[in-house]
């Protein structure tokens, strides 16, 4: 691709900052502007989202880096009416409805929008489809972790007497090993993952009460074996500042002749938001290319030819990677 | 897809038989005919390749299951002039030239040909491109095995005094562990894989001489630590009858902020040819769909949207897999 892909970033939290970093590793992109809903400080270099339409024709693709709960469902349809977009919408149950709303706007506007990019949804989804297609008879398992769950950490922080907290989702080795041996068992929630919490209590708080509230919390913890560790704020800051994550997608199947076959994809991430950003940038390249070819509407990772994610030409890919 | 994909198989060795098996797990395909170069026995159900043009308009896609050395470079351009094709051409150095010859024929004929499908080239290639695109700064490592190398087994069988042999390619755990720890070292050939041979000697053969010929054989064994075990034909038949294989593609990289990130894809295959066949069938579905949309020429796994490999609709994939 001779011309650079001109991009904007909408939302400047962990994910937006991660995209800004990832773009530095990809010289075929040119970052034109970072948009914020806040009033930007004069020397911040950020641009108010109110001015976004001034960039029509100057930006090929917007990285939509808001949250899935409230930002993306509003912002993406608005902005897809004017720009190609890519986002990491991850509220699983609402994906079909979200796809429909973005697809309608993008088709009408003649833009292209990739939804739900990242690693799960994203690369994990891709591997689930791939492995199931290749081995139609078998079982697919997804394990997450070891890694920080932002949602679970937040849930602990809302408990009375808690000053701060981090929660790790940890896959259980016995289940992982059984899957890898191809035993194709069914597991309960409790058998697949456990939850390990590091909690900073406020002075004078009732630790036993906090622990009980955590381990019995419905949806979040009640169905898991949960370990609660009380530590100081200093310890939390020192030992649990990162946002590591990862996981495993494993399909264990049988060919028609009865032979066992296994496909495994795994990630071990020092930073969950930085990796999500890296995936967004690679997929963004494919979206920009597909948009140049006149493709419009909403798409997902299932619709992208994987070669389009690479900066290399099709000739180079065949010569060096096939 | 409402109508079945009508397919033929050209070549009825391990791979062709594997495709026949894999089609049984995929009810959206209909196997019309299996073609052979030999004179088919009257009750074999096989069809002479001389009659293949009688099937024009009756077969949507030909699974080309000949060998890469001599069959595919001749057969695929001939047959791509009349049918959509898919093959597993795996002579790495000749892929660009092969692609060009198939692409020219297919474009002229208005057919679609996927070349070099399978797992390596194939799924491993796909993962190398994906991981490199997502993590532009890092190292990618491919390990093969533990598995039977047909080429190396054949090379041993050609030695004087050898009645039969099987050779396993085995990844070396120390190298694999180093890669997984993200150390990004360079390895020599000897450090990454070792070779384990099971050899049946003819009566009265000079075992020491056979062993020396094996371990010093240039290209095949000289650059590796090679273990030679002499066993009986009964032991070989009993313990080494299968064609297991597999391997690992690991990319270990850093985000621009310096955080370590790791992507790993691995296969553990009870049968190498059966798995290759399973990949061919899933990719064949995508090829048939793309051909129906009017796409012509030669393509590789880099050009396929992964969703097209699945029998499920785009709606179902988004709902159930994203």
Coordinates of C-alpha atoms in Angstrom, one line a residue:
Chain A
X1 CA 0.0 0.0 0.0
X2 CA 1.7 3.2 -1.1
X3 CA -0.4 5.8 0.8
X4 CA -0.4 5.9 4.5
X5 CA -3.5 5.0 6.4
X6 CA -4.7 8.2 8.1
X7 CA -6.3 7.4 11.4
X8 CA -8.0 9.0 14.4
X9 CA -8.4 7.6 18.0
X10 CA -11.7 8.3 19.8
X11 CA -11.4 7.9 23.5
X12 CA -8.1 8.2 25.4
X13 CA -8.1 5.6 28.2
X14 CA -6.0 2.5 28.4
X15 CA -7.1 1.3 25.0
X16 CA -6.7 4.6 23.2
X17 CA -3.3 5.0 24.6
X18 CA -2.5 1.4 23.6
X19 CA -3.5 2.2 20.0
X20 CA -1.3 5.3 20.0
X21 CA 1.6 3.1 21.1
X22 CA 0.9 0.3 18.7
X23 CA 0.7 2.8 15.7
X24 CA 4.4 3.6 16.4
X25 CA 5.3 0.0 15.5
X26 CA 3.4 0.3 12.2
X27 CA 4.9 3.0 10.0
X28 CA 2.2 2.5 7.3
X29 CA -0.2 4.4 9.6
X30 CA -0.4 8.2 10.2
X31 CA -2.1 9.3 13.4
X32 CA -4.0 12.5 12.5
X33 CA -5.9 13.3 15.8
X34 CA -7.0 11.9 19.1
X35 CA -10.5 12.9 20.1
X36 CA -11.9 13.3 23.6
X37 CA -15.3 14.0 25.1
X38 CA -13.7 16.2 27.7
X39 CA -12.6 19.8 27.1
X40 CA -9.0 19.2 26.0
X41 CA -6.3 21.2 27.8
X42 CA -4.7 23.7 25.4
X43 CA -1.3 21.9 25.4
X44 CA -2.7 18.3 25.5
X45 CA -2.7 17.8 21.7
X46 CA -6.2 16.3 22.1
X47 CA -9.1 17.4 20.0
X48 CA -12.7 17.8 21.2
X49 CA -15.0 15.2 19.7
X50 CA -17.3 18.1 18.8
X51 CA -14.9 19.0 16.0
X52 CA -14.7 15.4 14.6
X53 CA -16.7 16.3 11.4
X54 CA -14.0 18.8 10.5
X55 CA -11.8 15.8 9.8
X56 CA -14.1 14.3 7.1
X57 CA -11.9 13.3 4.1
X58 CA -8.8 13.7 6.2
X59 CA -9.1 10.5 8.2
X60 CA -9.5 7.0 6.7
X61 CA -10.3 5.1 9.9
X62 CA -11.4 5.9 13.4
X63 CA -10.2 3.6 16.3
X64 CA -13.2 3.6 18.6
X65 CA -11.7 3.2 22.1
X66 CA -14.6 3.8 24.4
X67 CA -16.2 1.3 26.7
X68 CA -18.7 -1.3 25.6
X69 CA -21.3 -0.6 28.3
X70 CA -22.3 2.9 27.3
X71 CA -19.8 4.6 24.9
X72 CA -19.6 2.3 21.9
X73 CA -23.3 1.6 21.3
X74 CA -23.9 5.4 21.0
X75 CA -20.7 6.6 19.5
X76 CA -20.1 4.0 16.8
X77 CA -23.4 4.4 14.9
X78 CA -22.9 8.2 15.1
X79 CA -19.4 8.1 13.8
X80 CA -19.9 5.3 11.3
X81 CA -22.2 7.7 9.5
X82 CA -19.1 9.7 8.5
X83 CA -16.0 7.5 8.9
X84 CA -14.8 3.9 8.7
X85 CA -14.5 2.6 12.2
X86 CA -13.1 -0.3 14.2
X87 CA -14.0 -1.1 17.8
X88 CA -13.6 -3.8 20.5
X89 CA -17.3 -4.1 21.6
X90 CA -17.3 -7.1 23.9
X91 CA -20.8 -7.3 25.5
X92 CA -21.3 -10.8 24.1
X93 CA -25.1 -11.1 24.4
X94 CA -25.6 -7.8 22.6
X95 CA -23.3 -8.4 19.6
X96 CA -26.1 -9.4 17.1
X97 CA -28.1 -6.3 17.9
X98 CA -25.1 -4.0 17.9
X99 CA -23.9 -5.5 14.6
X100 CA -27.3 -4.8 13.1
X101 CA -27.4 -1.2 14.2
X102 CA -23.8 -0.4 13.0
X103 CA -24.4 -2.3 9.7
X104 CA -27.5 -0.3 8.8
X105 CA -25.7 3.1 9.5
X106 CA -22.5 2.1 7.6
X107 CA -24.4 0.7 4.6
X108 CA -26.4 3.9 4.3
X109 CA -23.3 6.1 4.7
X110 CA -21.1 3.9 2.4
X111 CA -18.6 3.3 5.2
X112 CA -17.0 0.1 6.6
X113 CA -17.1 -0.7 10.3
X114 CA -15.4 -3.7 12.0
X115 CA -17.0 -4.5 15.3
X116 CA -15.7 -6.6 18.3
X117 CA -12.1 -6.8 17.4
X118 CA -9.4 -7.7 20.0
X119 CA -8.6 -11.1 21.4
X120 CA -11.9 -12.3 23.0
X121 CA -13.9 -11.4 21.1
X122 CA -11.4 -11.4 18.3
X123 CA -8.4 -13.8 17.9
X124 CA -10.1 -16.4 20.2
X125 CA -13.3 -16.2 18.2
X126 CA -11.3 -16.7 15.0
X127 CA -9.6 -19.8 16.4
X128 CA -12.9 -21.3 17.6
X129 CA -14.4 -21.0 14.1
X130 CA -11.2 -22.3 12.5
X131 CA -10.8 -25.3 14.8
X132 CA -14.5 -26.2 14.7
X133 CA -14.6 -26.0 10.8
X134 CA -11.5 -28.2 10.5
X135 CA -12.6 -30.7 13.1
X136 CA -16.4 -30.9 13.0
X137 CA -16.6 -33.6 15.6
X138 CA -15.1 -32.6 18.9
X139 CA -15.2 -30.3 21.8
X140 CA -13.9 -26.7 22.1
X141 CA -12.8 -25.3 25.4
X142 CA -11.9 -21.7 26.3
X143 CA -9.9 -21.0 29.4
X144 CA -9.1 -17.4 30.5
X145 CA -6.1 -16.3 32.6
X146 CA -4.0 -16.1 34.5
X147 CA -5.1 -12.5 34.4
X148 CA -6.8 -9.5 35.9
X149 CA -10.6 -9.2 35.4
X150 CA -11.5 -5.6 35.5
X151 CA -15.1 -6.3 36.1
X152 CA -14.5 -8.6 39.0
X153 CA -12.0 -6.1 40.5
X154 CA -14.6 -3.4 40.2
X155 CA -17.2 -5.6 41.9
X156 CA -15.0 -6.1 44.9
X157 CA -14.2 -2.3 45.1
X158 CA -17.9 -1.6 45.5
X159 CA -18.1 -3.6 48.8
X160 CA -18.3 -1.5 51.9
X161 CA -15.0 -1.3 53.7
X162 CA -12.9 -2.0 50.6
X163 CA -10.3 0.7 49.6
X164 CA -8.9 -1.1 46.5
X165 CA -8.8 -4.6 44.9
X166 CA -7.5 -6.7 42.1
X167 CA -8.9 -10.0 41.0
X168 CA -7.1 -12.7 39.0
X169 CA -9.0 -15.3 37.0
X170 CA -6.9 -18.5 37.1
X171 CA -7.5 -21.6 34.9
X172 CA -7.4 -24.8 36.9
X173 CA -4.5 -27.0 35.7
X174 CA -6.4 -30.3 36.3
X175 CA -9.1 -29.2 33.8
X176 CA -6.6 -27.8 31.3
X177 CA -4.6 -31.0 31.5
X178 CA -7.7 -33.2 31.0
X179 CA -8.7 -31.1 27.9
X180 CA -5.1 -31.4 26.5
X181 CA -5.3 -35.2 27.0
X182 CA -8.4 -35.2 24.8
X183 CA -10.7 -36.6 27.5
X184 CA -13.6 -34.3 26.2
X185 CA -15.2 -34.0 29.7
X186 CA -17.9 -31.5 30.7
X187 CA -16.7 -29.2 33.4
X188 CA -18.6 -27.1 35.9
X189 CA -17.7 -23.4 36.2
X190 CA -15.9 -24.2 39.5
X191 CA -13.8 -26.9 37.8
X192 CA -12.5 -24.7 35.0
X193 CA -11.4 -21.5 36.8
X194 CA -10.7 -20.2 40.3
X195 CA -10.6 -16.6 41.4
X196 CA -7.8 -15.0 43.5
X197 CA -8.5 -11.6 45.1
X198 CA -6.0 -9.1 46.6
X199 CA -8.0 -6.7 48.7
X200 CA -7.0 -3.5 50.5
X201 CA -9.4 -2.9 53.4
X202 CA -10.2 0.5 54.9
X203 CA -9.0 1.0 58.4
X204 CA -11.2 -0.7 61.0
X205 CA -13.2 -2.6 58.3
X206 CA -14.6 -6.1 59.2
X207 CA -12.4 -8.4 57.2
X208 CA -14.5 -11.5 57.8
X209 CA -17.5 -9.7 56.5
X210 CA -15.7 -8.5 53.4
X211 CA -14.5 -11.9 52.6
X212 CA -17.9 -13.4 53.0
X213 CA -19.5 -10.8 50.8
X214 CA -16.9 -11.5 48.1
X215 CA -17.1 -15.3 48.1
X216 CA -20.9 -15.4 48.1
X217 CA -21.4 -12.7 45.5
X218 CA -23.8 -14.1 42.9
X219 CA -22.6 -14.3 39.2
X220 CA -19.2 -13.0 40.1
X221 CA -17.9 -15.3 42.7
X222 CA -20.5 -17.7 44.2
X223 CA -19.9 -20.4 41.5
X224 CA -16.1 -20.4 41.9
X225 CA -13.6 -21.3 44.5
X226 CA -12.4 -17.9 45.6
X227 CA -9.3 -17.0 47.5
X228 CA -9.2 -13.7 49.3
X229 CA -5.9 -12.1 50.4
X230 CA -5.9 -8.9 52.4
X231 CA -2.8 -6.8 51.6
X232 CA -1.7 -3.2 52.0
X233 CA -2.1 -0.5 49.3
X234 CA 1.6 -0.4 48.9
X235 CA 1.7 -4.1 48.3
X236 CA -1.1 -3.9 45.8
X237 CA 0.6 -1.0 44.0
X238 CA 4.0 -2.8 44.0
X239 CA 2.9 -6.4 43.1
X240 CA -0.4 -6.0 41.1
X241 CA 0.0 -2.9 39.1
X242 CA 0.0 -4.6 35.7
X243 CA -2.9 -5.8 33.6
X244 CA -1.7 -9.2 32.5
X245 CA -4.1 -11.7 30.9
X246 CA -4.3 -14.5 28.4
X247 CA -5.9 -17.8 27.9
X248 CA -6.4 -20.9 25.8
X249 CA -8.7 -22.1 23.1
X250 CA -8.4 -25.8 22.7
X251 CA -10.3 -28.1 20.3
X252 CA -10.0 -31.8 20.7
X253 CA -11.6 -33.8 18.0
X254 CA -11.6 -36.9 16.0
X255 CA -11.3 -37.5 12.3
X256 CA -13.9 -39.7 10.7
X257 CA -11.5 -42.6 10.9
X258 CA -11.5 -42.2 14.8
X259 CA -8.0 -40.6 15.0
X260 CA -7.5 -38.0 17.8
X261 CA -6.5 -34.5 16.6
X262 CA -5.9 -31.4 18.7
X263 CA -5.7 -27.7 17.9
X264 CA -4.6 -25.2 20.6
X265 CA -4.3 -21.4 20.5
X266 CA -3.0 -19.5 23.5
X267 CA -2.0 -16.1 24.6
X268 CA 0.2 -14.9 27.4
X269 CA -0.1 -11.2 27.7
X270 CA 1.9 -8.8 29.8
X271 CA -0.8 -6.2 29.1
X272 CA -4.3 -7.0 28.1
X273 CA -5.2 -3.4 26.8
X274 CA -1.9 -3.1 24.9
X275 CA -2.5 -6.4 23.2
X276 CA -6.1 -5.6 22.4
X277 CA -4.8 -2.3 20.9
X278 CA -2.2 -4.2 18.8
X279 CA -5.0 -6.5 17.4
X280 CA -7.1 -3.4 16.6
X281 CA -4.2 -1.8 14.6
X282 CA -3.5 -4.9 12.6
X283 CA -7.3 -5.4 11.9
X284 CA -7.5 -1.7 11.2
X285 CA -5.1 -2.2 8.3
X286 CA -7.4 -4.8 6.8
X287 CA -10.5 -2.6 7.3
X288 CA -8.8 0.4 5.5
X289 CA -7.8 -1.9 2.6
X290 CA -11.3 -3.3 2.3
X291 CA -12.8 0.1 2.5
X292 CA -10.5 1.3 -0.4
X293 CA -11.9 -1.7 -2.4
X294 CA -15.4 -0.3 -1.8
X295 CA -16.7 -2.8 0.8
X296 CA -19.3 -1.2 3.1
X297 CA -21.4 -2.2 6.1
X298 CA -20.4 -3.9 9.3
X299 CA -17.9 -6.8 9.4
X300 CA -16.2 -8.9 12.1
X301 CA -12.9 -10.8 12.3
X302 CA -14.6 -13.7 10.4
X303 CA -14.9 -11.6 7.3
X304 CA -11.2 -10.5 7.0
X305 CA -8.7 -12.4 4.9
X306 CA -5.8 -12.8 7.3
X307 CA -3.3 -11.6 4.7
X308 CA -4.9 -8.2 4.8
X309 CA -3.8 -7.7 8.4
X310 CA -0.1 -7.8 7.3
X311 CA 1.8 -4.8 5.9
X312 CA 3.5 -7.2 3.5
X313 CA 2.4 -7.7 -0.1
X314 CA 0.6 -10.9 -1.2
X315 CA 3.8 -11.9 -3.1
X316 CA 5.9 -11.5 0.0
X317 CA 3.5 -13.4 2.2
X318 CA 3.5 -16.3 -0.2
X319 CA 7.3 -16.3 -0.6
X320 CA 8.2 -15.8 3.1
X321 CA 5.3 -17.1 5.2
X322 CA 3.6 -19.9 3.3
Chain B
X1 CA -25.6 -22.5 1.6
X2 CA -28.6 -24.4 0.4
X3 CA -27.1 -26.4 -2.5
X4 CA -24.5 -29.0 -1.7
X5 CA -20.9 -28.5 -2.9
X6 CA -20.3 -31.2 -5.5
X7 CA -16.7 -32.4 -5.3
X8 CA -14.3 -34.8 -6.9
X9 CA -11.0 -36.3 -5.5
X10 CA -8.0 -36.6 -7.8
X11 CA -5.5 -39.2 -6.4
X12 CA -6.4 -41.9 -4.0
X13 CA -3.4 -42.3 -1.6
X14 CA -3.4 -41.3 2.1
X15 CA -4.5 -37.8 1.4
X16 CA -7.3 -38.7 -1.0
X17 CA -8.6 -41.3 1.4
X18 CA -8.4 -38.7 4.2
X19 CA -10.5 -36.3 2.1
X20 CA -13.1 -39.0 1.5
X21 CA -13.3 -39.6 5.3
X22 CA -13.4 -35.9 6.1
X23 CA -16.3 -35.3 3.7
X24 CA -18.4 -37.7 5.8
X25 CA -18.2 -35.3 8.6
X26 CA -19.4 -32.4 6.4
X27 CA -22.9 -33.0 5.1
X28 CA -22.9 -29.9 3.0
X29 CA -20.6 -31.7 0.5
X30 CA -21.5 -34.3 -2.0
X31 CA -18.7 -36.6 -3.3
X32 CA -19.4 -37.2 -7.0
X33 CA -16.3 -39.1 -8.1
X34 CA -12.8 -40.2 -7.2
X35 CA -10.3 -40.1 -10.1
X36 CA -7.3 -42.2 -10.5
X37 CA -4.5 -42.4 -13.1
X38 CA -4.4 -46.2 -12.9
X39 CA -6.9 -48.4 -14.7
X40 CA -9.7 -48.6 -12.1
X41 CA -10.9 -52.1 -11.2
X42 CA -14.5 -52.6 -12.4
X43 CA -15.9 -52.8 -8.8
X44 CA -13.6 -50.2 -7.2
X45 CA -16.0 -47.2 -7.7
X46 CA -13.0 -45.2 -9.0
X47 CA -13.0 -43.3 -12.3
X48 CA -10.2 -43.1 -14.8
X49 CA -8.7 -39.6 -14.9
X50 CA -9.1 -39.8 -18.7
X51 CA -12.9 -39.3 -18.2
X52 CA -12.6 -36.2 -16.0
X53 CA -13.8 -33.7 -18.6
X54 CA -17.1 -35.7 -18.7
X55 CA -17.7 -34.2 -15.3
X56 CA -17.6 -30.5 -16.3
X57 CA -20.6 -28.7 -14.9
X58 CA -21.2 -31.6 -12.5
X59 CA -18.4 -31.0 -10.1
X60 CA -17.9 -27.6 -8.3
X61 CA -14.4 -28.4 -6.8
X62 CA -11.6 -30.9 -7.3
X63 CA -9.5 -32.0 -4.3
X64 CA -6.1 -32.4 -5.8
X65 CA -4.5 -35.2 -3.7
X66 CA -1.3 -36.0 -5.7
X67 CA 2.2 -35.5 -4.5
X68 CA 4.0 -32.1 -4.6
X69 CA 7.2 -33.4 -6.3
X70 CA 5.7 -34.5 -9.7
X71 CA 1.9 -34.8 -9.6
X72 CA 0.6 -31.4 -8.6
X73 CA 2.8 -29.2 -10.8
X74 CA 1.5 -31.0 -13.9
X75 CA -2.1 -32.0 -12.8
X76 CA -3.3 -28.7 -11.2
X77 CA -2.7 -26.4 -14.2
X78 CA -4.3 -29.0 -16.4
X79 CA -7.4 -29.4 -14.3
X80 CA -7.7 -25.8 -13.2
X81 CA -8.4 -25.1 -16.8
X82 CA -11.7 -26.8 -16.3
X83 CA -12.5 -27.0 -12.6
X84 CA -12.1 -25.1 -9.4
X85 CA -9.3 -26.8 -7.4
X86 CA -7.7 -27.0 -4.0
X87 CA -4.3 -28.7 -3.3
X88 CA -1.7 -29.1 -0.6
X89 CA 1.4 -28.2 -2.6
X90 CA 4.2 -28.0 -0.1
X91 CA 7.6 -27.6 -1.9
X92 CA 8.3 -24.3 -0.2
X93 CA 10.9 -22.9 -2.5
X94 CA 8.7 -23.4 -5.6
X95 CA 5.5 -21.9 -4.2
X96 CA 5.8 -18.5 -6.0
X97 CA 6.5 -20.1 -9.4
X98 CA 3.7 -22.7 -8.8
X99 CA 1.2 -19.9 -7.8
X100 CA 2.0 -18.0 -10.9
X101 CA 1.4 -20.9 -13.2
X102 CA -1.9 -21.9 -11.6
X103 CA -3.0 -18.3 -11.3
X104 CA -2.5 -17.7 -15.1
X105 CA -4.5 -20.9 -16.0
X106 CA -7.3 -20.2 -13.6
X107 CA -7.7 -16.5 -14.5
X108 CA -7.9 -17.5 -18.2
X109 CA -10.4 -20.3 -17.5
X110 CA -12.5 -18.3 -15.0
X111 CA -11.9 -20.9 -12.3
X112 CA -10.6 -20.5 -8.7
X113 CA -7.7 -22.5 -7.3
X114 CA -6.4 -22.6 -3.8
X115 CA -2.8 -23.8 -3.5
X116 CA -0.8 -25.0 -0.5
X117 CA -3.6 -25.7 1.9
X118 CA -3.1 -28.0 4.9
X119 CA -1.3 -27.3 8.2
X120 CA 2.3 -26.3 7.1
X121 CA 1.9 -24.7 4.6
X122 CA -1.6 -23.8 5.8
X123 CA -2.7 -23.2 9.4
X124 CA 0.9 -22.6 10.6
X125 CA 1.4 -20.1 7.8
X126 CA -1.8 -18.3 8.8
X127 CA -0.7 -18.1 12.4
X128 CA 2.7 -16.8 11.4
X129 CA 1.1 -14.0 9.4
X130 CA -1.4 -13.2 12.1
X131 CA 1.1 -13.2 15.0
X132 CA 3.6 -11.1 13.1
X133 CA 0.9 -8.6 12.0
X134 CA -0.3 -8.2 15.6
X135 CA 3.2 -8.0 17.2
X136 CA 5.4 -6.4 14.6
X137 CA 8.4 -6.4 17.0
X138 CA 9.4 -9.9 18.1
X139 CA 10.6 -13.3 17.0
X140 CA 8.5 -16.2 15.5
X141 CA 9.6 -19.8 16.0
X142 CA 8.2 -22.9 14.3
X143 CA 8.8 -26.3 15.9
X144 CA 7.7 -29.5 14.3
X145 CA 6.8 -32.8 15.9
X146 CA 6.8 -35.0 17.7
X147 CA 6.0 -36.7 14.4
X148 CA 6.9 -39.0 11.5
X149 CA 8.8 -37.4 8.7
X150 CA 8.0 -39.3 5.5
X151 CA 11.0 -37.8 3.7
X152 CA 13.5 -38.8 6.4
X153 CA 12.0 -42.3 6.7
X154 CA 12.3 -42.8 3.0
X155 CA 16.0 -41.6 3.1
X156 CA 16.8 -44.3 5.7
X157 CA 15.0 -47.0 3.7
X158 CA 17.3 -46.3 0.7
X159 CA 20.4 -47.2 2.7
X160 CA 21.9 -50.6 1.9
X161 CA 20.9 -53.3 4.4
X162 CA 17.8 -51.5 5.6
X163 CA 14.5 -53.4 5.3
X164 CA 12.2 -50.7 6.8
X165 CA 12.3 -47.5 8.9
X166 CA 10.4 -44.7 10.6
X167 CA 11.9 -41.4 11.6
X168 CA 10.5 -39.1 14.3
X169 CA 11.2 -35.4 14.3
X170 CA 11.3 -34.3 18.0
X171 CA 11.3 -30.7 19.2
X172 CA 13.9 -30.1 22.0
X173 CA 12.2 -29.1 25.2
X174 CA 15.0 -26.7 26.3
X175 CA 14.6 -24.7 23.1
X176 CA 10.8 -24.7 23.3
X177 CA 10.9 -23.6 27.0
X178 CA 13.3 -20.8 26.2
X179 CA 11.0 -19.6 23.4
X180 CA 8.0 -19.8 25.8
X181 CA 9.9 -17.7 28.4
X182 CA 10.3 -15.1 25.7
X183 CA 14.1 -15.2 25.7
X184 CA 14.1 -14.6 21.9
X185 CA 17.4 -16.5 21.4
X186 CA 18.7 -17.7 18.0
X187 CA 19.0 -21.5 17.8
X188 CA 21.1 -23.7 15.6
X189 CA 19.3 -26.5 13.7
X190 CA 20.7 -29.0 16.3
X191 CA 19.3 -27.0 19.2
X192 CA 15.7 -27.0 18.0
X193 CA 15.0 -30.6 16.9
X194 CA 16.4 -34.0 17.2
X195 CA 15.8 -37.1 15.1
X196 CA 14.9 -40.5 16.4
X197 CA 15.0 -43.4 14.0
X198 CA 13.5 -46.9 14.2
X199 CA 15.3 -49.2 11.7
X200 CA 14.6 -52.8 10.7
X201 CA 17.9 -54.2 9.3
X202 CA 18.1 -57.0 6.8
X203 CA 19.5 -60.3 8.0
X204 CA 23.3 -60.1 8.3
X205 CA 23.5 -56.3 7.7
X206 CA 26.3 -54.3 9.3
X207 CA 24.4 -52.3 11.9
X208 CA 27.3 -50.0 12.8
X209 CA 27.7 -49.1 9.1
X210 CA 23.9 -48.4 8.8
X211 CA 24.0 -46.2 11.9
X212 CA 27.0 -44.2 10.6
X213 CA 25.4 -43.7 7.2
X214 CA 22.3 -42.4 8.9
X215 CA 23.8 -39.9 11.4
X216 CA 26.3 -38.5 8.8
X217 CA 23.8 -38.1 5.9
X218 CA 24.0 -34.5 4.7
X219 CA 20.9 -32.3 4.8
X220 CA 18.8 -35.0 6.4
X221 CA 20.7 -35.9 9.6
X222 CA 24.2 -34.5 9.8
X223 CA 23.1 -31.2 11.4
X224 CA 21.1 -33.0 14.1
X225 CA 21.6 -35.2 17.1
X226 CA 20.2 -38.4 15.7
X227 CA 19.3 -41.5 17.7
X228 CA 19.2 -44.8 15.9
X229 CA 17.2 -47.8 17.3
X230 CA 17.3 -51.2 15.6
X231 CA 14.1 -53.1 16.1
X232 CA 12.2 -56.0 14.4
X233 CA 9.7 -55.6 11.6
X234 CA 7.0 -56.8 14.1
X235 CA 7.9 -54.1 16.6
X236 CA 7.9 -51.4 13.8
X237 CA 4.5 -52.6 12.7
X238 CA 3.1 -52.7 16.2
X239 CA 4.6 -49.5 17.7
X240 CA 5.1 -47.2 14.8
X241 CA 2.3 -47.8 12.3
X242 CA 0.6 -44.4 12.7
X243 CA 1.5 -41.1 11.1
X244 CA 1.4 -38.7 14.1
X245 CA 2.7 -35.2 13.7
X246 CA 2.2 -31.7 15.0
X247 CA 4.2 -28.7 16.1
X248 CA 4.2 -25.2 17.5
X249 CA 4.2 -21.7 16.1
X250 CA 5.2 -19.2 18.8
X251 CA 5.6 -15.5 18.5
X252 CA 7.2 -13.7 21.4
X253 CA 7.1 -9.9 21.1
X254 CA 6.9 -6.6 22.8
X255 CA 4.4 -3.9 22.5
X256 CA 5.8 -0.4 21.9
X257 CA 5.6 0.3 25.7
X258 CA 8.0 -2.6 26.2
X259 CA 5.5 -5.1 27.6
X260 CA 6.0 -8.8 26.7
X261 CA 3.3 -10.5 24.8
X262 CA 3.2 -14.1 23.5
X263 CA 1.0 -15.9 20.9
X264 CA 1.2 -19.6 20.5
X265 CA -0.6 -22.0 18.1
X266 CA 0.0 -25.7 18.3
X267 CA -1.2 -29.0 16.8
X268 CA -1.1 -32.5 18.2
X269 CA -2.2 -34.8 15.4
X270 CA -2.9 -38.5 15.6
X271 CA -2.7 -38.6 11.8
X272 CA -0.9 -36.1 9.7
X273 CA -2.6 -36.9 6.4
X274 CA -6.1 -37.1 8.0
X275 CA -5.7 -33.7 9.5
X276 CA -4.3 -32.2 6.2
X277 CA -7.4 -33.6 4.6
X278 CA -9.7 -32.0 7.2
X279 CA -8.1 -28.7 6.5
X280 CA -8.5 -29.2 2.8
X281 CA -12.2 -29.9 3.2
X282 CA -12.8 -26.8 5.4
X283 CA -10.8 -24.6 3.0
X284 CA -12.6 -26.2 0.1
X285 CA -15.9 -24.9 1.4
X286 CA -14.5 -21.4 1.4
X287 CA -13.1 -21.9 -2.2
X288 CA -16.5 -23.1 -3.4
X289 CA -18.3 -20.1 -1.8
X290 CA -15.8 -17.7 -3.3
X291 CA -16.0 -19.3 -6.7
X292 CA -19.8 -18.9 -6.6
X293 CA -19.2 -15.2 -5.9
X294 CA -17.2 -15.0 -9.2
X295 CA -13.7 -14.8 -7.7
X296 CA -11.1 -16.3 -10.1
X297 CA -7.4 -17.1 -10.2
X298 CA -5.1 -18.6 -7.6
X299 CA -5.5 -17.9 -3.9
X300 CA -3.9 -19.1 -0.6
X301 CA -5.0 -19.4 3.0
X302 CA -4.1 -15.7 3.4
X303 CA -6.9 -14.7 1.0
X304 CA -9.7 -16.6 2.7
X305 CA -12.0 -15.0 5.3
X306 CA -12.0 -17.5 8.1
X307 CA -15.8 -17.4 8.5
X308 CA -16.1 -18.9 5.0
X309 CA -14.5 -22.1 6.3
X310 CA -17.4 -22.8 8.5
X311 CA -20.7 -24.3 7.4
X312 CA -22.6 -21.9 9.7
X313 CA -24.1 -18.6 8.5
X314 CA -22.5 -15.3 9.3
X315 CA -25.4 -14.6 11.7
X316 CA -24.8 -17.8 13.6
X317 CA -21.0 -17.2 13.8
X318 CA -21.5 -13.8 15.2
X319 CA -24.0 -15.0 17.8
X320 CA -22.3 -18.2 18.8
X321 CA -18.6 -17.8 18.2
X322 CA -17.8 -14.1 18.5

